[in-house]
PDB file of C-alpha atoms in Angstrom:
ATOM      1  CA  MET O 160       0.205  -0.243   0.017  1.00 50.00           C
ATOM      2  CA  LYS O 161       2.942   2.404   1.066  1.00 48.00           C
ATOM      3  CA  GLN O 162       4.430   1.821  -2.934  1.00 51.00           C
ATOM      4  CA  LYS O 163       1.228   2.650  -4.185  1.00 47.00           C
ATOM      5  CA  HIS O 164       0.714   5.941  -1.841  1.00 47.00           C
ATOM      6  CA  ILE O 165       3.933   6.409  -3.588  1.00 49.00           C
ATOM      7  CA  PHE O 166       3.409   5.761  -7.072  1.00 45.00           C
ATOM      8  CA  GLU O 167       0.305   7.993  -7.333  1.00 47.00           C
ATOM      9  CA  THR O 168       1.891  10.814  -6.072  1.00 52.00           C
ATOM     10  CA  LYS O 169       4.410  11.080  -8.493  1.00 55.00           C
ATOM     11  CA  TRP O 170       1.759  10.124 -10.794  1.00 51.00           C
ATOM     12  CA  VAL O 171       0.344  13.430  -9.361  1.00 48.00           C
ATOM     13  CA  ARG O 172       4.011  15.097 -10.067  1.00 57.00           C
ATOM     14  CA  TRP O 173       4.016  14.286 -13.762  1.00 58.00           C
ATOM     15  CA  MET O 174       0.858  15.383 -14.491  1.00 54.00           C
ATOM     16  CA  SER O 175       1.149  19.083 -12.986  1.00 53.00           C
ATOM     17  CA  LEU O 176       4.548  19.411 -14.704  1.00 57.00           C
ATOM     18  CA  MET O 177       2.712  18.686 -17.877  1.00 58.00           C
ATOM     19  CA  VAL O 178       0.080  20.654 -17.396  1.00 50.00           C
ATOM     20  CA  LEU O 179       2.199  23.800 -16.417  1.00 52.00           C
ATOM     21  CA  SER O 180       4.711  22.952 -19.668  1.00 55.00           C
ATOM     22  CA  LEU O 181       1.773  22.675 -22.006  1.00 51.00           C
ATOM     23  CA  VAL O 182       0.302  26.317 -20.783  1.00 48.00           C
ATOM     24  CA  ALA O 183       4.932  27.497 -20.982  1.00 52.00           C
ATOM     25  CA  LEU O 184       5.020  26.600 -24.349  1.00 52.00           C
ATOM     26  CA  LEU O 185       0.967  28.074 -25.452  1.00 48.00           C
ATOM     27  CA  SER O 186       2.249  31.350 -24.123  1.00 48.00           C
ATOM     28  CA  SER O 187       5.071  31.181 -25.733  1.00 49.00           C
ATOM     29  CA  CYS O 188       4.106  31.051 -29.458  1.00 49.00           C
ATOM     30  CA  GLN O 189       4.193  34.792 -30.023  1.00 51.00           C
ATOM     31  CA  SER O 190       5.327  34.987 -33.218  1.00 52.00           C
ATOM     32  CA  HIS O 191       7.431  38.741 -34.199  1.00 50.00           C
ATOM     33  CA  LYS O 192       5.059  39.745 -36.593  1.00 57.00           C
ATOM     34  CA  GLU O 193       2.170  39.797 -33.818  1.00 62.00           C
ATOM     35  CA  ILE O 194       4.694  41.784 -31.201  1.00 62.00           C
ATOM     36  CA  ALA O 195       6.668  44.205 -33.244  1.00 69.00           C
ATOM     37  CA  TYR O 196       5.094  47.975 -34.175  1.00 70.00           C
ATOM     38  CA  LEU O 197       5.575  50.087 -37.047  1.00 61.00           C
ATOM     39  CA  GLN O 198       6.634  47.132 -39.486  1.00 66.00           C
ATOM     40  CA  ASP O 199       7.722  46.407 -42.836  1.00 65.00           C
ATOM     41  CA  GLN O 200       9.875  49.364 -42.497  1.00 59.00           C
ATOM     42  CA  GLU O 201      12.716  49.267 -45.117  1.00 60.00           C
ATOM     43  CA  GLY O 202      13.158  53.117 -45.203  1.00 56.00           C
ATOM     44  CA  ALA O 203      12.408  56.154 -43.448  1.00 51.00           C
ATOM     45  CA  VAL O 204       8.520  56.721 -43.086  1.00 55.00           C
ATOM     46  CA  ARG O 205       8.183  60.776 -43.624  1.00 60.00           C
ATOM     47  CA  THR O 206       4.588  62.814 -43.314  1.00 59.00           C
ATOM     48  CA  ALA O 207       4.515  66.239 -44.013  1.00 56.00           C
ATOM     49  CA  MET O 208       2.464  68.018 -42.078  1.00 56.00           C
ATOM     50  CA  ASP O 209       1.016  71.843 -42.366  1.00 55.00           C
ATOM     51  CA  SER O 210       1.597  72.827 -38.595  1.00 66.00           C
ATOM     52  CA  LEU O 211       2.732  71.200 -35.937  1.00 79.00           C
ATOM     53  CA  TYR O 212      -0.456  69.196 -33.902  1.00 85.00           C
ATOM     54  CA  ASP O 213      -2.799  71.488 -31.449  1.00 88.00           C
ATOM     55  CA  ALA O 214      -5.880  70.130 -29.884  1.00 90.00           C
ATOM     56  CA  ARG O 215      -9.131  71.406 -30.055  1.00 93.00           C
ATOM     57  CA  ILE O 216     -11.215  72.864 -27.599  1.00 95.00           C
ATOM     58  CA  LYS O 217     -14.409  71.046 -26.772  1.00 93.00           C
ATOM     59  CA  PRO O 218     -17.336  70.883 -24.575  1.00 93.00           C
ATOM     60  CA  LYS O 219     -16.768  70.449 -20.510  1.00 92.00           C
ATOM     61  CA  ASP O 220     -13.294  71.128 -21.371  1.00 94.00           C
ATOM     62  CA  LEU O 221     -11.401  73.158 -17.821  1.00 94.00           C
ATOM     63  CA  LEU O 222      -9.766  76.426 -19.382  1.00 95.00           C
ATOM     64  CA  THR O 223      -7.737  79.139 -17.497  1.00 94.00           C
ATOM     65  CA  ILE O 224      -7.009  82.197 -19.077  1.00 95.00           C
ATOM     66  CA  THR O 225      -4.297  85.543 -18.568  1.00 93.00           C
ATOM     67  CA  VAL O 226      -4.787  88.025 -19.842  1.00 94.00           C
ATOM     68  CA  ASN O 227      -1.103  90.721 -19.295  1.00 92.00           C
ATOM     69  CA  THR O 228      -0.656  94.345 -19.649  1.00 92.00           C
ATOM     70  CA  PHE O 229       2.615  96.582 -18.998  1.00 90.00           C
ATOM     71  CA  ASP O 230      -0.608  98.157 -16.861  1.00 88.00           C
ATOM     72  CA  LYS O 231      -1.720  95.543 -15.003  1.00 87.00           C
ATOM     73  CA  GLU O 232      -4.837  97.292 -12.849  1.00 90.00           C
ATOM     74  CA  ALA O 233      -5.944  97.414 -16.376  1.00 90.00           C
ATOM     75  CA  SER O 234      -5.798  94.335 -17.278  1.00 90.00           C
ATOM     76  CA  LEU O 235      -7.585  92.948 -13.583  1.00 90.00           C
ATOM     77  CA  PRO O 236     -11.162  92.471 -15.072  1.00 91.00           C
ATOM     78  CA  PHE O 237     -10.323  90.171 -17.540  1.00 92.00           C
ATOM     79  CA  ASN O 238      -9.175  87.793 -15.205  1.00 90.00           C
ATOM     80  CA  LEU O 239     -10.999  85.473 -14.345  1.00 82.00           C
ATOM     81  CA  MET O 240      -9.843  84.915 -10.561  1.00 74.00           C
ATOM     82  CA  TYR O 241     -10.622  83.966  -7.102  1.00 63.00           C
ATOM     83  CA  PRO O 242     -11.692  86.424  -4.296  1.00 58.00           C
ATOM     84  CA  ALA O 243      -8.932  87.627  -2.487  1.00 52.00           C
ATOM     85  CA  SER O 244      -8.044  90.402   0.617  1.00 45.00           C
ATOM     86  CA  SER O 245      -6.625  93.285  -1.343  1.00 46.00           C
ATOM     87  CA  PRO O 246      -8.365  96.355  -0.708  1.00 45.00           C
ATOM     88  CA  ASN O 247      -9.034  96.893  -4.881  1.00 47.00           C
ATOM     89  CA  GLY O 248     -10.824  92.647  -4.287  1.00 47.00           C
ATOM     90  CA  TYR O 249      -8.681  92.129  -7.178  1.00 47.00           C
ATOM     91  CA  SER O 250      -5.576  89.580  -6.360  1.00 48.00           C
ATOM     92  CA  ASN O 251      -2.410  91.441  -7.770  1.00 49.00           C
ATOM     93  CA  ASN O 252      -0.554  87.871  -8.544  1.00 51.00           C
ATOM     94  CA  ILE O 253      -2.278  86.560 -11.932  1.00 50.00           C
ATOM     95  CA  GLY O 254      -0.968  83.022 -12.064  1.00 51.00           C
ATOM     96  CA  GLU O 255      -2.473  79.827 -12.604  1.00 51.00           C
ATOM     97  CA  ASN O 256      -3.086  79.014  -9.055  1.00 53.00           C
ATOM     98  CA  ALA O 257      -5.249  82.269  -8.939  1.00 60.00           C
ATOM     99  CA  MET O 258      -6.944  81.764 -11.807  1.00 69.00           C
ATOM    100  CA  GLN O 259     -10.702  80.409 -11.732  1.00 84.00           C
ATOM    101  CA  LYS O 260     -11.724  78.204 -14.509  1.00 91.00           C
ATOM    102  CA  TYR O 261     -13.677  78.436 -17.808  1.00 95.00           C
ATOM    103  CA  LEU O 262     -15.675  75.151 -17.701  1.00 95.00           C
ATOM    104  CA  VAL O 263     -16.540  75.165 -21.575  1.00 95.00           C
ATOM    105  CA  ASP O 264     -20.428  74.515 -21.837  1.00 94.00           C
ATOM    106  CA  ASN O 265     -22.565  71.907 -24.468  1.00 93.00           C
ATOM    107  CA  ASP O 266     -23.042  75.358 -26.697  1.00 92.00           C
ATOM    108  CA  GLY O 267     -18.830  75.144 -26.643  1.00 94.00           C
ATOM    109  CA  SER O 268     -19.293  78.342 -24.751  1.00 96.00           C
ATOM    110  CA  ILE O 269     -17.791  80.633 -22.162  1.00 96.00           C
ATOM    111  CA  ASP O 270     -18.581  83.275 -20.508  1.00 95.00           C
ATOM    112  CA  PHE O 271     -15.602  85.425 -20.552  1.00 95.00           C
ATOM    113  CA  PRO O 272     -15.235  89.124 -18.335  1.00 93.00           C
ATOM    114  CA  VAL O 273     -16.704  92.387 -19.924  1.00 92.00           C
ATOM    115  CA  LEU O 274     -16.714  90.761 -23.670  1.00 94.00           C
ATOM    116  CA  GLY O 275     -19.618  88.301 -22.523  1.00 94.00           C
ATOM    117  CA  ARG O 276     -19.973  84.978 -24.422  1.00 95.00           C
ATOM    118  CA  ILE O 277     -18.010  83.753 -26.059  1.00 96.00           C
ATOM    119  CA  LYS O 278     -17.837  80.355 -28.198  1.00 96.00           C
ATOM    120  CA  VAL O 279     -14.876  78.431 -27.831  1.00 96.00           C
ATOM    121  CA  SER O 280     -15.212  75.169 -29.484  1.00 94.00           C
ATOM    122  CA  GLY O 281     -13.633  73.765 -32.415  1.00 93.00           C
ATOM    123  CA  LEU O 282     -10.822  76.190 -31.317  1.00 95.00           C
ATOM    124  CA  THR O 283      -7.071  75.687 -31.038  1.00 94.00           C
ATOM    125  CA  LYS O 284      -5.868  77.687 -28.580  1.00 94.00           C
ATOM    126  CA  LYS O 285      -3.689  79.458 -30.017  1.00 94.00           C
ATOM    127  CA  GLU O 286      -6.810  80.638 -32.200  1.00 96.00           C
ATOM    128  CA  VAL O 287      -8.822  81.445 -29.202  1.00 97.00           C
ATOM    129  CA  GLU O 288      -5.706  83.511 -27.925  1.00 96.00           C
ATOM    130  CA  ALA O 289      -5.786  85.449 -31.467  1.00 96.00           C
ATOM    131  CA  TYR O 290      -9.124  86.184 -31.266  1.00 96.00           C
ATOM    132  CA  LEU O 291      -8.709  87.599 -27.560  1.00 96.00           C
ATOM    133  CA  ARG O 292      -5.981  89.771 -28.291  1.00 95.00           C
ATOM    134  CA  GLY O 293      -8.431  91.432 -31.151  1.00 94.00           C
ATOM    135  CA  ARG O 294     -11.411  92.079 -29.161  1.00 95.00           C
ATOM    136  CA  LEU O 295      -9.350  93.357 -26.085  1.00 94.00           C
ATOM    137  CA  SER O 296      -7.638  96.149 -28.220  1.00 91.00           C
ATOM    138  CA  LEU O 297     -10.477  98.154 -28.792  1.00 91.00           C
ATOM    139  CA  TYR O 298     -10.603  97.926 -24.477  1.00 92.00           C
ATOM    140  CA  LEU O 299      -6.540  98.246 -23.542  1.00 92.00           C
ATOM    141  CA  LYS O 300      -4.124 100.518 -24.785  1.00 89.00           C
ATOM    142  CA  ASP O 301      -1.039  98.018 -24.850  1.00 89.00           C
ATOM    143  CA  GLU O 302      -1.413  94.717 -26.765  1.00 90.00           C
ATOM    144  CA  PRO O 303      -2.632  92.496 -24.256  1.00 93.00           C
ATOM    145  CA  LEU O 304      -0.497  88.548 -23.742  1.00 94.00           C
ATOM    146  CA  VAL O 305      -3.268  86.446 -23.910  1.00 95.00           C
ATOM    147  CA  ASN O 306      -2.451  83.011 -22.657  1.00 95.00           C
ATOM    148  CA  VAL O 307      -4.388  79.764 -22.767  1.00 95.00           C
ATOM    149  CA  ARG O 308      -4.449  76.836 -20.981  1.00 93.00           C
ATOM    150  CA  MET O 309      -6.484  73.614 -21.223  1.00 93.00           C
ATOM    151  CA  VAL O 310      -6.421  72.100 -17.359  1.00 91.00           C
ATOM    152  CA  ASN O 311      -8.540  68.866 -17.172  1.00 90.00           C
ATOM    153  CA  TYR O 312      -6.886  67.067 -20.723  1.00 94.00           C
ATOM    154  CA  LYS O 313      -6.883  63.212 -20.236  1.00 95.00           C
ATOM    155  CA  ILE O 314      -6.273  60.160 -21.564  1.00 96.00           C
ATOM    156  CA  SER O 315      -7.195  56.395 -20.047  1.00 97.00           C
ATOM    157  CA  VAL O 316      -5.412  53.517 -20.914  1.00 97.00           C
ATOM    158  CA  ILE O 317      -6.892  50.367 -20.440  1.00 96.00           C
ATOM    159  CA  GLY O 318      -7.093  46.463 -20.340  1.00 94.00           C
ATOM    160  CA  GLU O 319      -3.827  44.295 -21.842  1.00 95.00           C
ATOM    161  CA  VAL O 320      -1.519  47.057 -19.989  1.00 95.00           C
ATOM    162  CA  ALA O 321       0.995  46.534 -17.598  1.00 95.00           C
ATOM    163  CA  ARG O 322      -0.042  49.628 -15.720  1.00 96.00           C
ATOM    164  CA  PRO O 323      -4.217  50.726 -16.124  1.00 96.00           C
ATOM    165  CA  ASN O 324      -4.741  54.665 -15.141  1.00 97.00           C
ATOM    166  CA  THR O 325      -5.765  57.487 -16.898  1.00 96.00           C
ATOM    167  CA  TYR O 326      -2.956  59.711 -17.677  1.00 96.00           C
ATOM    168  CA  THR O 327      -3.329  63.808 -16.882  1.00 94.00           C
ATOM    169  CA  ILE O 328      -1.196  64.939 -20.570  1.00 94.00           C
ATOM    170  CA  THR O 329       0.462  68.662 -19.061  1.00 90.00           C
ATOM    171  CA  ASN O 330       1.415  70.045 -22.562  1.00 89.00           C
ATOM    172  CA  GLU O 331      -1.842  68.561 -24.518  1.00 90.00           C
ATOM    173  CA  LYS O 332      -0.020  66.925 -27.116  1.00 92.00           C
ATOM    174  CA  VAL O 333      -0.022  63.507 -27.208  1.00 95.00           C
ATOM    175  CA  ASN O 334       0.362  60.245 -29.343  1.00 95.00           C
ATOM    176  CA  ILE O 335      -0.950  56.932 -29.227  1.00 96.00           C
ATOM    177  CA  LEU O 336       2.716  55.576 -28.630  1.00 95.00           C
ATOM    178  CA  GLU O 337       3.679  57.798 -26.319  1.00 96.00           C
ATOM    179  CA  ALA O 338       0.061  56.998 -24.604  1.00 96.00           C
ATOM    180  CA  LEU O 339       0.945  53.291 -24.001  1.00 96.00           C
ATOM    181  CA  ALA O 340       4.543  54.021 -22.851  1.00 95.00           C
ATOM    182  CA  LEU O 341       2.833  56.056 -20.038  1.00 96.00           C
ATOM    183  CA  ALA O 342       0.712  52.507 -19.481  1.00 96.00           C
ATOM    184  CA  GLY O 343       3.800  50.909 -19.051  1.00 95.00           C
ATOM    185  CA  ASP O 344       3.266  49.118 -22.980  1.00 94.00           C
ATOM    186  CA  LEU O 345       1.322  46.672 -23.448  1.00 94.00           C
ATOM    187  CA  THR O 346       1.556  43.363 -22.220  1.00 92.00           C
ATOM    188  CA  ILE O 347       2.444  39.564 -24.396  1.00 90.00           C
ATOM    189  CA  TYR O 348      -0.632  39.735 -24.488  1.00 91.00           C
ATOM    190  CA  GLY O 349      -2.183  42.073 -25.817  1.00 91.00           C
ATOM    191  CA  LYS O 350      -3.349  42.819 -29.272  1.00 91.00           C
ATOM    192  CA  ARG O 351      -1.174  44.899 -31.145  1.00 91.00           C
ATOM    193  CA  LYS O 352      -3.437  44.960 -34.455  1.00 91.00           C
ATOM    194  CA  ASN O 353      -6.817  45.637 -32.864  1.00 91.00           C
ATOM    195  CA  VAL O 354      -5.878  47.975 -30.310  1.00 95.00           C
ATOM    196  CA  LYS O 355      -9.797  50.159 -29.677  1.00 96.00           C
ATOM    197  CA  LEU O 356      -9.633  53.907 -29.491  1.00 96.00           C
ATOM    198  CA  MET O 357     -12.810  55.188 -27.511  1.00 96.00           C
ATOM    199  CA  ARG O 358     -13.414  59.391 -28.703  1.00 95.00           C
ATOM    200  CA  GLU O 359     -16.215  61.257 -28.616  1.00 91.00           C
ATOM    201  CA  SER O 360     -16.515  64.203 -30.303  1.00 85.00           C
ATOM    202  CA  GLU O 361     -17.517  67.954 -30.220  1.00 81.00           C
ATOM    203  CA  THR O 362     -20.721  67.536 -30.710  1.00 82.00           C
ATOM    204  CA  GLY O 363     -21.227  64.293 -28.647  1.00 82.00           C
ATOM    205  CA  GLU O 364     -20.317  61.570 -31.178  1.00 88.00           C
ATOM    206  CA  ARG O 365     -19.480  58.331 -30.013  1.00 92.00           C
ATOM    207  CA  GLY O 366     -17.281  56.258 -31.869  1.00 94.00           C
ATOM    208  CA  VAL O 367     -15.191  53.408 -31.628  1.00 95.00           C
ATOM    209  CA  TYR O 368     -11.752  53.159 -33.893  1.00 95.00           C
ATOM    210  CA  VAL O 369      -9.633  49.646 -34.966  1.00 95.00           C
ATOM    211  CA  VAL O 370      -6.227  51.076 -34.123  1.00 94.00           C
ATOM    212  CA  ASP O 371      -3.157  48.423 -35.581  1.00 94.00           C
ATOM    213  CA  LEU O 372       0.468  49.138 -33.683  1.00 93.00           C
ATOM    214  CA  THR O 373       2.144  46.847 -36.408  1.00 91.00           C
ATOM    215  CA  ASP O 374       1.379  49.209 -39.413  1.00 90.00           C
ATOM    216  CA  ARG O 375       4.216  51.587 -40.197  1.00 88.00           C
ATOM    217  CA  ASN O 376       1.444  53.639 -41.657  1.00 89.00           C
ATOM    218  CA  LEU O 377      -0.218  54.544 -37.928  1.00 90.00           C
ATOM    219  CA  ILE O 378       2.145  57.675 -37.384  1.00 89.00           C
ATOM    220  CA  ASN O 379       0.098  59.025 -40.750  1.00 90.00           C
ATOM    221  CA  SER O 380      -3.817  58.293 -38.831  1.00 91.00           C
ATOM    222  CA  PRO O 381      -6.052  60.545 -37.993  1.00 90.00           C
ATOM    223  CA  TYR O 382      -6.112  58.276 -34.875  1.00 93.00           C
ATOM    224  CA  PHE O 383      -2.136  58.568 -33.923  1.00 95.00           C
ATOM    225  CA  TYR O 384      -2.672  61.991 -31.911  1.00 95.00           C
ATOM    226  CA  LEU O 385      -4.962  61.182 -28.942  1.00 95.00           C
ATOM    227  CA  GLN O 386      -7.508  64.259 -27.695  1.00 94.00           C
ATOM    228  CA  GLN O 387      -8.545  64.752 -24.300  1.00 94.00           C
ATOM    229  CA  ASN O 388     -10.931  62.639 -22.679  1.00 94.00           C
ATOM    230  CA  ASP O 389      -9.790  59.445 -25.592  1.00 96.00           C
ATOM    231  CA  VAL O 390     -10.250  56.058 -23.964  1.00 97.00           C
ATOM    232  CA  LEU O 391      -7.539  53.199 -25.938  1.00 97.00           C
ATOM    233  CA  TYR O 392      -8.700  49.857 -24.459  1.00 97.00           C
ATOM    234  CA  VAL O 393      -6.401  46.781 -25.460  1.00 95.00           C
ATOM    235  CA  GLU O 394      -7.666  43.775 -25.868  1.00 92.00           C
ATOM    236  CA  PRO O 395      -6.739  40.202 -24.771  1.00 90.00           C
ATOM    237  CA  ASN O 396      -4.799  37.833 -27.497  1.00 85.00           C
ATOM    238  CA  ARG O 397      -6.103  34.741 -28.238  1.00 78.00           C
ATOM    239  CA  THR O 398      -2.736  32.820 -26.230  1.00 74.00           C
ATOM    240  CA  LYS O 399      -4.244  34.691 -23.093  1.00 62.00           C
ATOM    241  CA  MET O 400      -7.528  33.418 -23.273  1.00 57.00           C
ATOM    242  CA  ARG O 401      -6.302  29.865 -24.196  1.00 64.00           C
ATOM    243  CA  ASN O 402      -4.687  30.343 -20.886  1.00 61.00           C
ATOM    244  CA  SER O 403      -7.430  31.242 -19.057  1.00 57.00           C
ATOM    245  CA  ARG O 404      -9.213  28.356 -19.913  1.00 53.00           C
ATOM    246  CA  TYR O 405      -5.729  25.565 -19.423  1.00 50.00           C
ATOM    247  CA  SER O 406      -5.349  27.757 -16.032  1.00 52.00           C
ATOM    248  CA  ALA O 407      -9.333  27.107 -15.746  1.00 48.00           C
ATOM    249  CA  LEU O 408      -9.126  23.508 -16.510  1.00 48.00           C
ATOM    250  CA  THR O 409      -5.185  22.913 -14.115  1.00 51.00           C
ATOM    251  CA  GLY O 410      -7.179  24.342 -11.100  1.00 52.00           C
ATOM    252  CA  GLN O 411      -9.882  21.573 -11.259  1.00 54.00           C
ATOM    253  CA  ILE O 412      -7.221  18.468 -12.720  1.00 53.00           C
ATOM    254  CA  LEU O 413      -5.015  19.398  -9.508  1.00 52.00           C
ATOM    255  CA  THR O 414      -7.934  19.815  -7.456  1.00 59.00           C
ATOM    256  CA  GLY O 415      -9.322  16.898  -8.080  1.00 54.00           C
ATOM    257  CA  THR O 416      -5.875  14.478  -8.528  1.00 55.00           C
ATOM    258  CA  SER O 417      -5.493  16.423  -4.800  1.00 60.00           C
ATOM    259  CA  VAL O 418      -8.767  14.949  -3.016  1.00 57.00           C
ATOM    260  CA  VAL O 419      -7.855  11.302  -5.142  1.00 56.00           C
ATOM    261  CA  VAL O 420      -4.522  11.598  -3.665  1.00 58.00           C
ATOM    262  CA  SER O 421      -6.039  12.740  -0.009  1.00 60.00           C
ATOM    263  CA  VAL O 422      -8.440   9.780  -0.017  1.00 57.00           C
ATOM    264  CA  ALA O 423      -5.876   7.595  -0.346  1.00 58.00           C
ATOM    265  CA  SER O 424      -3.452   8.443   1.723  1.00 63.00           C
ATOM    266  CA  LEU O 425      -6.204   8.385   4.164  1.00 59.00           C
ATOM    267  CA  ILE O 426      -7.361   4.594   3.420  1.00 64.00           C
ATOM    268  CA  ALA O 427      -4.097   3.687   2.994  1.00 59.00           C
ATOM    269  CA  THR O 428      -3.125   5.348   6.647  1.00 63.00           C
ATOM    270  CA  LEU O 429      -6.592   3.307   7.766  1.00 59.00           C
ATOM    271  CA  THR O 430      -5.293  -0.233   6.035  1.00 63.00           C
ATOM    272  CA  ILE O 431      -1.678   0.047   7.892  1.00 62.00           C
ATOM    273  CA  LYS O 432      -3.026   1.042  11.515  1.00 57.00           C
ATOM    274  CA  LYS O 433      -5.124  -1.987  11.615  1.00 57.00           C
ATOM    275  CA  LYS O 434      -3.218  -4.245  10.339  1.00 56.00           C
TER     276      LYS O 434
END
């Protein structure tokens, strides 16, 4: 009986080793074509652009807008600041931390001091700055310095990446490869040819677009640069799904085998005690 117990224990170990080896083998069956980015690149890929990418403002964006001139008192009414303790009700420190935020409404407009409602949705920050300089020149003797910033420019990366999370982009410009780098890159189980990009337009239309990271023409894609509030989803590949099934099956086999061995050991122990 003792020899039988030893045989069953060896058999369990052998079966466990075989199953784990099979899972490891299936996990490593990933070809270069399924992993490498920007493939089939014989020479440098160049793309001509009329101008550098600049994000466009959308409804629900948060903006800070500062107006500065040589005459600080003259520009104060055009800066939306938190209440200050200064005698005239204004703070002399016009910084981003002191500024209240403009929330772009669903119509794409903001309420600007003195000027009233201004349509900003669909414009870049440079276009808004140029527009404000033109309007403010009617009220200010010196040409104003206008600075527009988006303070809630963020993107989300989820799925088969090392660090799924929502990331705030301080420079208001990020491409898809940079976003994946922020998330620690795809895991070995992520689908490189079928990354889903979820995007909402300034008119409220929602779309899901497929991006192929292995295509060298990705840099020419309209989805290469991400917009604020974009969500990237990396699907698990077939290897990950197979491994999940095999892991569940392996767990069931090991559990069942452990029960059999435990029962056999108990019977063997009771038999030896009776003898």
